[in-house]
XYZ file of C-alpha atoms in Angstrom:
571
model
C -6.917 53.054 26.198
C -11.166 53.941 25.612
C -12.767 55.811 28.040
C -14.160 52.781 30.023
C -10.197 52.076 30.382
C -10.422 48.865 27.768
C -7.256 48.100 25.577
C -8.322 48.866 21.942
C -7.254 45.805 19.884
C -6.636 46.270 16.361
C -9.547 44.763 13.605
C -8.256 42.257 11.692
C -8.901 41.095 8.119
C -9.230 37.265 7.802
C -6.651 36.109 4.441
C -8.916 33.169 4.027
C -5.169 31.357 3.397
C -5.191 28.102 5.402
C -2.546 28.116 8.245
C -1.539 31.892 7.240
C -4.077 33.159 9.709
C -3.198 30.614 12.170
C 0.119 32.734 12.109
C -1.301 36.180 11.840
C -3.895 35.262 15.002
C -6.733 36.346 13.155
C -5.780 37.696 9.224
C -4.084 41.196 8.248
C -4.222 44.446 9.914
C -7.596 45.995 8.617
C -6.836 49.474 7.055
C -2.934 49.528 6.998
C -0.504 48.482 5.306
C 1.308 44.695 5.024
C 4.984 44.534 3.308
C 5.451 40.741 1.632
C 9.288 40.453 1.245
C 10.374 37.469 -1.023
C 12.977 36.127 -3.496
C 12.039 35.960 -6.572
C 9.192 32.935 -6.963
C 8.553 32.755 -3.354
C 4.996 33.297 -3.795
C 4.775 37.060 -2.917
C 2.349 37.356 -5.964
C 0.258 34.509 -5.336
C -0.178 35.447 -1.861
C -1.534 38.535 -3.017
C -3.605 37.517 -5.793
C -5.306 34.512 -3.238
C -5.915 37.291 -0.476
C -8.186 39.250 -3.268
C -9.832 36.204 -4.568
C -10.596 34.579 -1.174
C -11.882 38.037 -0.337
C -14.295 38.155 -3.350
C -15.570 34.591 -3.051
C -15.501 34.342 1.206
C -16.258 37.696 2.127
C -17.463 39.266 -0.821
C -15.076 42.308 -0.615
C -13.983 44.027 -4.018
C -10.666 44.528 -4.421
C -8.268 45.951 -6.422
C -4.032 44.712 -8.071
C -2.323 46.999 -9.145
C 0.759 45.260 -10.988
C 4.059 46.787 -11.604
C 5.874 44.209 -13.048
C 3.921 41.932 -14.847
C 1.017 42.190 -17.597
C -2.936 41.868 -16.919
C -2.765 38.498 -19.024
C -0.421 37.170 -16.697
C -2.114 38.357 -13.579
C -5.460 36.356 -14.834
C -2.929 33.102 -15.500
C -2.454 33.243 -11.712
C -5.615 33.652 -11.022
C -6.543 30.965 -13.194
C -4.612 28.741 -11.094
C -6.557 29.448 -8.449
C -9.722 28.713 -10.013
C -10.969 32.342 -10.714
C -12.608 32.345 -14.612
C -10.602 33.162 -17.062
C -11.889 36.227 -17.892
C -12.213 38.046 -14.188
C -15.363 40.009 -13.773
C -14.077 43.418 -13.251
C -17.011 44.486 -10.563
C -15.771 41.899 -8.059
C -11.835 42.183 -8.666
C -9.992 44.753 -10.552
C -6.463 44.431 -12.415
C -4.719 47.668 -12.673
C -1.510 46.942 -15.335
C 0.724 50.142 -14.428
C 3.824 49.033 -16.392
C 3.246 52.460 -18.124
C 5.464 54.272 -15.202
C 8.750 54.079 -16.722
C 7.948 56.186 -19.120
C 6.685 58.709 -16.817
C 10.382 58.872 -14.813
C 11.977 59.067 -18.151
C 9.636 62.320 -18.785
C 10.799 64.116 -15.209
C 7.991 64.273 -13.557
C 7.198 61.344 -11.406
C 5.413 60.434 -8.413
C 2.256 58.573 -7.060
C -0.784 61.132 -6.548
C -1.950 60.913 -9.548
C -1.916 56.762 -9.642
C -3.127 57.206 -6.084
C -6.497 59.846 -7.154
C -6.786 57.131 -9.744
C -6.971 54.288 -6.799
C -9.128 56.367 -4.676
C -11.723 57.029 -7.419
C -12.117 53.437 -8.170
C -12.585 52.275 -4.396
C -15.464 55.277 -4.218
C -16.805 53.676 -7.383
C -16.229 49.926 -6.445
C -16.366 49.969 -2.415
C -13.409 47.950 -2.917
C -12.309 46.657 0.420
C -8.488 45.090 -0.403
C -5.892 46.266 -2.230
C -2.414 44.722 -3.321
C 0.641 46.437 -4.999
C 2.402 43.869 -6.560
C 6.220 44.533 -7.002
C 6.170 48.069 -5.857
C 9.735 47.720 -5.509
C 10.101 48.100 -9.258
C 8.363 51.514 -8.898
C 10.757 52.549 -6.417
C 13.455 51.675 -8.315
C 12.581 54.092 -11.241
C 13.242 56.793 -8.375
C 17.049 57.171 -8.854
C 17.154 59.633 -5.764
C 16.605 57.634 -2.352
C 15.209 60.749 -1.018
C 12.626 60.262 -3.447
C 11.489 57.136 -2.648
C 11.547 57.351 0.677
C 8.567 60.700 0.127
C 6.807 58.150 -1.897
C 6.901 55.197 0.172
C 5.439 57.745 3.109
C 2.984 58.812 0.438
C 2.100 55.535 -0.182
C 1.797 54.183 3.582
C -0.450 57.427 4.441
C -2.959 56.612 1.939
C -3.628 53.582 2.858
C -4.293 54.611 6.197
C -6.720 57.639 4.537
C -8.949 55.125 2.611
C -9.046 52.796 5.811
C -8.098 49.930 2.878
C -6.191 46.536 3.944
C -3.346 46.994 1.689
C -0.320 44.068 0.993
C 2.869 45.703 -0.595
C 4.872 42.844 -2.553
C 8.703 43.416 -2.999
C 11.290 41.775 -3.986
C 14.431 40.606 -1.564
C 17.469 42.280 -1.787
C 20.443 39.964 -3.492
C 20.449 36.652 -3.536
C 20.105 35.845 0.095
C 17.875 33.459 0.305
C 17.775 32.626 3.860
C 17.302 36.153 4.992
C 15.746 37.724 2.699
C 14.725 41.773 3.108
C 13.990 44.296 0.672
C 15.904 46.483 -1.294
C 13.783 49.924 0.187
C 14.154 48.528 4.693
C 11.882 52.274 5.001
C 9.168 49.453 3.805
C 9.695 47.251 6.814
C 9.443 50.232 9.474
C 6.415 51.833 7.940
C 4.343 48.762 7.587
C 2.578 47.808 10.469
C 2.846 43.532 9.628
C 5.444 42.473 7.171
C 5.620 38.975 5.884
C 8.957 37.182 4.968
C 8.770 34.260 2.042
C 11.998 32.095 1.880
C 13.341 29.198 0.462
C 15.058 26.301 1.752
C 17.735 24.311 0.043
C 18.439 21.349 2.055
C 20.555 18.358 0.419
C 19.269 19.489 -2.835
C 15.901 19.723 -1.708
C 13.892 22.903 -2.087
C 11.066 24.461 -0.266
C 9.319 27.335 0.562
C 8.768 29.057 4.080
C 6.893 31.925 6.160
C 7.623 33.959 9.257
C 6.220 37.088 10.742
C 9.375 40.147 10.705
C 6.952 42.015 12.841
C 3.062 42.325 13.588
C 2.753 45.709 15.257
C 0.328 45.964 17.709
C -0.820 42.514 18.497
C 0.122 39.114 19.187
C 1.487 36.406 16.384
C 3.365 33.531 15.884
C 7.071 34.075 15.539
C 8.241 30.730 14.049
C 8.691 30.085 10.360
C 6.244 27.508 9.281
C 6.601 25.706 5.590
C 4.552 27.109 2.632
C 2.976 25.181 0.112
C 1.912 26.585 -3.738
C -0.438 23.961 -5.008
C -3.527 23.443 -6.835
C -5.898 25.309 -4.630
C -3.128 28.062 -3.544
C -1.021 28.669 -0.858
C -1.223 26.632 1.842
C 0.418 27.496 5.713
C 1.159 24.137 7.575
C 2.244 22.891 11.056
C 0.757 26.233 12.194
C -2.410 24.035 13.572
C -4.004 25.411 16.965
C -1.433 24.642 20.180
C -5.425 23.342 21.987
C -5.312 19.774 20.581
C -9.127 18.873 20.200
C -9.974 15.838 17.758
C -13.152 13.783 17.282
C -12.627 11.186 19.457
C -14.499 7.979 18.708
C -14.931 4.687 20.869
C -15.834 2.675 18.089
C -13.144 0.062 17.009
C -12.152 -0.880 13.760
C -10.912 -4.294 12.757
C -7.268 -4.455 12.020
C -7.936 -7.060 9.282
C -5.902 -10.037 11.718
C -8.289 -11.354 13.954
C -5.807 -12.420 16.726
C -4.876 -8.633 15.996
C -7.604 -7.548 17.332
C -7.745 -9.570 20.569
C -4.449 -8.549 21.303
C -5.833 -5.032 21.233
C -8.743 -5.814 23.034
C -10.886 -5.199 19.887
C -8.901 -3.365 17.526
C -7.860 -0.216 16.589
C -10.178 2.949 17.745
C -11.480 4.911 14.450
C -9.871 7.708 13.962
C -7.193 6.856 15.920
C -3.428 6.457 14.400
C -1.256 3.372 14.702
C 2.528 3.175 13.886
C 4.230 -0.360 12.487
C 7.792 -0.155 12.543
C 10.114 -3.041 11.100
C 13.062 -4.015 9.343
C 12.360 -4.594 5.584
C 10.814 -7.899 5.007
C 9.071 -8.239 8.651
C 5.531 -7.679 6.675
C 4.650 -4.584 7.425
C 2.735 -4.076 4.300
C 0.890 -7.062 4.547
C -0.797 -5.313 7.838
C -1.647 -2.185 6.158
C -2.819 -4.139 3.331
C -5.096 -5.977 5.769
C -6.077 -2.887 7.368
C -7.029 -1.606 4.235
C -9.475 -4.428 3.183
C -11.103 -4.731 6.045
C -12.086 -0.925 5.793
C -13.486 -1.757 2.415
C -15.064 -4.894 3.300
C -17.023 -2.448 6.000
C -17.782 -0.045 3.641
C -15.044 2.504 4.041
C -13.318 4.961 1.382
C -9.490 4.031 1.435
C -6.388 5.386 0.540
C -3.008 3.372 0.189
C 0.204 4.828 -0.551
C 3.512 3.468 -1.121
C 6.914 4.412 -1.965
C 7.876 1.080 -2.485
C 6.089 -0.476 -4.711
C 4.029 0.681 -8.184
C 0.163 -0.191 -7.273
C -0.493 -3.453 -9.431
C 2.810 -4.832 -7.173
C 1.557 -4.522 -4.381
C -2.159 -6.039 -5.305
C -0.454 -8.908 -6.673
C 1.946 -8.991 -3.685
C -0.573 -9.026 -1.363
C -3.385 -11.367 -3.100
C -0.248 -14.031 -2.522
C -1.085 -13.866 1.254
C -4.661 -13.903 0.850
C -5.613 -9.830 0.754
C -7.393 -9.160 -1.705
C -7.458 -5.358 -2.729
C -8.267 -5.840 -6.660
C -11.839 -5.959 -6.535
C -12.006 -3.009 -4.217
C -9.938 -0.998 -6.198
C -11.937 -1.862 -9.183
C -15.065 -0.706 -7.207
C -13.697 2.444 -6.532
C -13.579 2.182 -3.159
C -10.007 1.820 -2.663
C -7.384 4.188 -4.084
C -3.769 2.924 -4.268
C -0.980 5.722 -5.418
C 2.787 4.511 -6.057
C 5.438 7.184 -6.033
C 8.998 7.035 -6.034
C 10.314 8.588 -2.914
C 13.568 10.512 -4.210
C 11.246 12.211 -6.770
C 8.294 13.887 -4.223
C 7.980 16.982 -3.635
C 7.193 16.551 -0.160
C 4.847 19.633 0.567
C 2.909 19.691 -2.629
C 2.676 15.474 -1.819
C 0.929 16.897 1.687
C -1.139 19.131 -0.063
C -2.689 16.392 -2.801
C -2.880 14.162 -0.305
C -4.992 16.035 2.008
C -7.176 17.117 -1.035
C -8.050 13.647 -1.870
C -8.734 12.308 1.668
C -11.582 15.480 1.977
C -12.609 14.669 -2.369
C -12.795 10.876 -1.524
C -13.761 11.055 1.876
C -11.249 8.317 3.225
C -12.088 6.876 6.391
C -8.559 4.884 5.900
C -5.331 5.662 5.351
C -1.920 3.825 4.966
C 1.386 5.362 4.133
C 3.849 3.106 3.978
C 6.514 3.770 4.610
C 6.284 7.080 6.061
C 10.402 7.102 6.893
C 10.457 7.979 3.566
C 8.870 11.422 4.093
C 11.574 12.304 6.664
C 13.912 12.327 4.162
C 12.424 14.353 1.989
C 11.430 17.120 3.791
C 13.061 20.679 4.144
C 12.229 22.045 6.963
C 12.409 22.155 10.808
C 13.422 18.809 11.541
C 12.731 15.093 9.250
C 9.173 14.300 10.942
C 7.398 17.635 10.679
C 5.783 15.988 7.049
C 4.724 12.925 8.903
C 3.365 14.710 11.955
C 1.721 17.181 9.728
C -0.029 14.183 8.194
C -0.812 12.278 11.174
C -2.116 15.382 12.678
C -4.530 16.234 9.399
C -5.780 12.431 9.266
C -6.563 12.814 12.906
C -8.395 16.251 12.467
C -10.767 14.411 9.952
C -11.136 11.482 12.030
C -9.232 9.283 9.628
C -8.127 5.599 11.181
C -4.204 5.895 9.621
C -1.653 3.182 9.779
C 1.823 4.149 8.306
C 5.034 1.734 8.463
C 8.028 3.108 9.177
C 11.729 0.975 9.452
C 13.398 0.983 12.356
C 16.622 2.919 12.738
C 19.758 1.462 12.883
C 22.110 2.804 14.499
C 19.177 3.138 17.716
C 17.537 -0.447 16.670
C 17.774 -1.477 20.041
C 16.329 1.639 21.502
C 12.982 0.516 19.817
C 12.691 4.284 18.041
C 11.879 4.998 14.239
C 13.504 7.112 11.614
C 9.980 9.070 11.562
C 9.816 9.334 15.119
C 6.157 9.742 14.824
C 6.170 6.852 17.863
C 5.452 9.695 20.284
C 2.475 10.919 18.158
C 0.782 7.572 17.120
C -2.006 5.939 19.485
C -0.968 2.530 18.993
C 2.744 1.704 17.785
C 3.428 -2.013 17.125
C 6.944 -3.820 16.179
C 7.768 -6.338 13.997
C 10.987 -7.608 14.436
C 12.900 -10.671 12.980
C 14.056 -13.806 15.560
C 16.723 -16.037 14.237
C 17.180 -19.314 15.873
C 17.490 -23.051 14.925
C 19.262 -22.227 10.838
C 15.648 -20.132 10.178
C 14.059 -16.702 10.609
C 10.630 -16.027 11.773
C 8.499 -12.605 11.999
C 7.267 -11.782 15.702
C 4.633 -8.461 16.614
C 4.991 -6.614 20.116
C 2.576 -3.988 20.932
C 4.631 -1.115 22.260
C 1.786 1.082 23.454
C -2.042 1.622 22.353
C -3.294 4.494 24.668
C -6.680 3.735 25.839
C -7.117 0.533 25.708
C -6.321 -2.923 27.289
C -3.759 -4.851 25.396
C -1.568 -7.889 25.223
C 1.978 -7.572 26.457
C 2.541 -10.793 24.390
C 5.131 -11.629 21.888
C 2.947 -13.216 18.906
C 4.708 -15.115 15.633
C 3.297 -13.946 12.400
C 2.961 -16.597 9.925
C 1.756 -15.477 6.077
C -0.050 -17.880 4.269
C -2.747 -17.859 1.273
C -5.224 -17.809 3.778
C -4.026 -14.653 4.988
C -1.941 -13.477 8.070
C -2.233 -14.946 11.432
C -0.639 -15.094 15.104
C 0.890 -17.923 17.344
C 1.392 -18.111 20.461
C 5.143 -18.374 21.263
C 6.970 -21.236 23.574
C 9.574 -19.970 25.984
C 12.038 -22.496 26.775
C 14.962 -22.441 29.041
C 14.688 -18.783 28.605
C 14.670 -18.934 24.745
C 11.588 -17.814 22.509
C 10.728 -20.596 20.402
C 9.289 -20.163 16.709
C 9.080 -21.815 13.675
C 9.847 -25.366 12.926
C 10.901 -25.017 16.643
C 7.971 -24.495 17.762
C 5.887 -26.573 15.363
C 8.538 -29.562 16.666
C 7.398 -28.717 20.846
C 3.669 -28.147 19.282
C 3.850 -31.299 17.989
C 5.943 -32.889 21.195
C 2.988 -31.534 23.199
C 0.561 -33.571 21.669
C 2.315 -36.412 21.354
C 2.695 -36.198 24.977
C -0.648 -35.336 25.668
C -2.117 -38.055 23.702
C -0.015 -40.082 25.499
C -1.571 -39.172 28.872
C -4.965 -39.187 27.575
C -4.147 -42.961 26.298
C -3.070 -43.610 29.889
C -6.118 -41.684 31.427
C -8.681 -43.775 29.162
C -6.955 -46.914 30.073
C -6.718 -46.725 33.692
C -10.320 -45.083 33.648
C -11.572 -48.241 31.900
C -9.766 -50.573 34.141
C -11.345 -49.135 37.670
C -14.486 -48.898 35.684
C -14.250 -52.438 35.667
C -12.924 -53.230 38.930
C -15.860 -50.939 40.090
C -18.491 -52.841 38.014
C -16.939 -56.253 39.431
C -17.043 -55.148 43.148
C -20.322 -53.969 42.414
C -21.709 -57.396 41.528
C -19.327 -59.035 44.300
C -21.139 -56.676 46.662
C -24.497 -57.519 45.447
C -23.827 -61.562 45.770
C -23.192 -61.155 49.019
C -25.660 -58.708 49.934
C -28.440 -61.630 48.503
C -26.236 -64.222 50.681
C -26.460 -62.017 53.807
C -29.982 -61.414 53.165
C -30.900 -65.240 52.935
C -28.724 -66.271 55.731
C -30.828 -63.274 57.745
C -34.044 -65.116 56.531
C -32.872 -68.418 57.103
C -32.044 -67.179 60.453
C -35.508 -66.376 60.741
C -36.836 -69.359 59.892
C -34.764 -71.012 62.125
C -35.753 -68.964 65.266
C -39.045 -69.362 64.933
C -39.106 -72.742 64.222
C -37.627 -73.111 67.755
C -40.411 -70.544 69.324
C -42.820 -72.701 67.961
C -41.524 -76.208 69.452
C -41.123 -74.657 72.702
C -44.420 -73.356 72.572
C -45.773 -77.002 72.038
C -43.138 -78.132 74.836
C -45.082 -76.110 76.772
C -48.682 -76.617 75.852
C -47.617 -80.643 76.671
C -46.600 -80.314 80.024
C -49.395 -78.136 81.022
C -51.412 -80.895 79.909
C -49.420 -83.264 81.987
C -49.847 -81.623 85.076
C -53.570 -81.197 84.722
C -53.870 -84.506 84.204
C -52.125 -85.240 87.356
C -54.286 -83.200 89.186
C -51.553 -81.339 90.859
C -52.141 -78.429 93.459
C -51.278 -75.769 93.013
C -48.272 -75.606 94.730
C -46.538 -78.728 92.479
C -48.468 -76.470 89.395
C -46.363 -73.892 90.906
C -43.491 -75.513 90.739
C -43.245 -75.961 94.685
């Protein structure tokens, strides 16, 4: 502990070496010593040879190889391969070729301070930061008496620790024990503080390569063996990705290419996001990723299809038949199709090209189809690491990914894939096949599509020139009807509701009628009532008037009888 009672933690030197310091938590042990134990072709020398180069070109840090084993012309081949010039600039990295020792055992006189005064001159001169002894095993070996090696190894150990220089120690494994692989000096594993195991996997025929940390001293790392890839741009650690998930997330949907599609999912599928279609052969689950795939392009988008079913002029042609056309986006360069034959993959140096184009390209869609066929081609901890690696990658980059996958057999009915990538995918559909009435017919379920509202639905999926598109199903008597059986009750349907609409127009027409007739009945009578009222009318006062007059005489009368007033009263 420091006088203010603080745990000293110990630096660390970053490899540069994708996924490798994902493992390490945070690169090499700066100023000791790091023993890479391998069979032979592992990678031990490419490791080394990437940790000086990424140095140089990352970090700018000098450093120095110092090869035991193999010439300075073959040294620069590696490096070549890693894109250093052909000729390496000795000021930034510096090849030691120190084949010569043999010769000095065979004289008597043999051990490593004069090679090591060499070393320490050159870091004085260079301020060389890294250093890697390639094969020092074959050094030790020209040491017939163990006791001997074991001074020099200590030699060796405590001088890296005097020039304060990150130092990796390559050596080869002991026998032909591939899974467990240690070398033939174990003083090398105790003295180094970090020591790095390379192995390979054989698996069904099918050969790999693999890390693990022996030991880390000092500080925390990852204990579980990840797969290790040797491709174009190096060495490559993966499934080693940070245990915090954090992806771009985007709300923005994307068109699935299937309108109807899209309602179902309330819009389509989220960019970015990655959606699973799993199906027996034949239930057209290529058609969807090929109608993924144009609509990306028709939107602009950089795409990416690849199959291991079909060579890439197959599947344009295939698909043009159902009305998806990828040929003139393909010609544009917007849309990059890639055919391989499944059995012949390698399946990590696959990842690795694929993940080189999507970030050269930048694809904004992917399909894989199908991407069972990964799970049987990989080597290592279980069939679906490849897949979820990929999955996982496109996701990182905020790639929209569809990959097919067939549906296992002997768990068909448990709704599960062969990939078993159903857990990781955002939206996993089903296409099954229903067989009823002497036909088959394609149906699409959405399992799941987190985030979003969706259809519970069963949909039929016709193809057609004019593309793909989705019924509505008829359930009757507890059967799903498709097909000609439900083109037959589609067509019963209207029959019967033309027939009620026949019926509707014909009764509305005939109390139309009957309305328009009581109408004018009502009207007649209405003019009868109203000339009977004024008829009426007449009639009264036609009386009024002659009683009036009836009147007006007898008052005459009686004035012309001179009657008093009592007879004019009526007395």
């Amino acid at each position: 502990m420091t006088e203010t009672g603080a745990i000293p933690t110990i630096p660390k030197v970053l490899t540069r070496i994708e996924g490798f310091d994902n493992m390490l938590r945070g690169g090499l042990p700066q100023g000791r010593a790091t023993v890479v134990v391998g069979a032979t072709g592992s990678g031990k020398t490419m490791l080394g040879l990437q940790f000086l180069a990424d140095g140089v070109h990352s970090d700018g840090e000098t450093g120095i190889f110092v090869s035991f084993e193999e010439s300075r012309a073959d040294v620069l081949a590696c490096l070549g391969a890693l894109g250093w010039p052909a000729q390496a600039p000795d000021a930034e990295l510096h090849i030691m070729d120190a084949d010569f020792l043999p010769n000095v055992v065979q004289s008597g006189a043999f051990d490593l301070n004069g090679l090591l005064a060499a070393l320490s001159a050159l870091i004085r001169e260079s301020g060389a930061k890294r250093i890697v002894f390639d094969a020092v095993d074959v050094l030790l070996d020209l040491l017939d008496d163990p006791a001997g090696q074991r001074r020099e190894l200590h030699r060796l150990f405590h001088w890296v620790s005097t020039e304060g220089i990150t130092a990796i120690l390559t050596a080869k494994a002991d026998g032909f024990d591939l899974g467990n692989p240690m070398p033939r000096q174990p003083l090398l594993v105790y003295l180094s503080h970090c020591v790095v195991i390379l192995r390979y996997n054989l698996q069904d025929g099918i050969c790999g390569r693999s890390v693990r940390l022996l030991k880390y001293r000092g500080t925390n790392h990852s204990l579980n063996e990840y797969p290790m890839m040797i491709g174009a741009r190096g060495i490559a650690v993966y499934g080693i990705r940070s245990s915090d998930m954090s992806y771009p997330v985007s709300t923005r949907r994307v068109s699935s290419g299937v309108e109807r599609l899209d309602t179902m999912l309330g819009g389509g599928y989220y960019e970015g996001s990655s959606i699973l279609i799993s199906g027996s052969p034949g239930t057209a689950k290529t058609t969807f990723g090929g109608a993924f795939i144009e609509a990306a392009c028709a939107r602009g988008d950089n795409a990416l299809l690849i199959s291991f079913d079909e060579a890439p002029e197959q599947i344009i042609r295939n698909l043009a038949s159902v009305g998806i056309d990828l040929a003139s986006h393909a010609a544009a360069g917007r849309l990059r199709i890639h055919g391989y034959r499944a059995a012949a993959i390698e399946t990590e140096a696959f990842l690795m090209k694929v993940l080189a184009e999507l970030d050269e390209h930048n694809i904004r869609a992917l399909v894989l189809d199908p991407v069972s066929a990964l799970a049987n081609r990989t080597q290592f901890r279980g069939k679906n690491e490849a897949a979820a690696r990929l999955l996982d990658e496109a996701k990182a980059r905020g790639i929209t990914v569809v990959v097919t996958s067939l549906l296992d057999k002997a768990t068909h009915e448990a709704e599960t894939t062969q990939a078993a990538v159903s857990t990781i995918a955002d939206t996993w559909m089903e296409l099954t096949f229903r067989a009823a009435g002497g036909e088959r017919n394609r149906a699409i379920t959405i399992i799941k599509s987190r985030g979003m509202s969706h259809s519970n639905q069963v949909r039929e999926v016709s193809l057609s020139h004019e593309g793909v598109t989705l019924s509505d199903v008829y359930f009757s008597g507890g059967d799903v009807l498709m097909g000609t059986a439900r083109i037959e009750r589609e067509l019963a349907e209207q029959a019967s509701e033309s027939a009620r609409r026949e019926e509707f127009e014909r009764r509305r027409v005939e109390l139309e009628l009957t309305e328009q007739r009581l109408s004018m009945q009502r009207m007649e009578l209405e003019a009868e009532i109203a000339a009977r009222r004024s008829e009426l009318k007449s009639l009264q006062d036609s009386e009024d008037r002659r009683l009036g007059r009836k009147q007006k005489s007898l008052d005459a009368v009686l004035n012309n009888r001179r009657a008093d007033d009592g007879v004019r009263d009526g007395d």
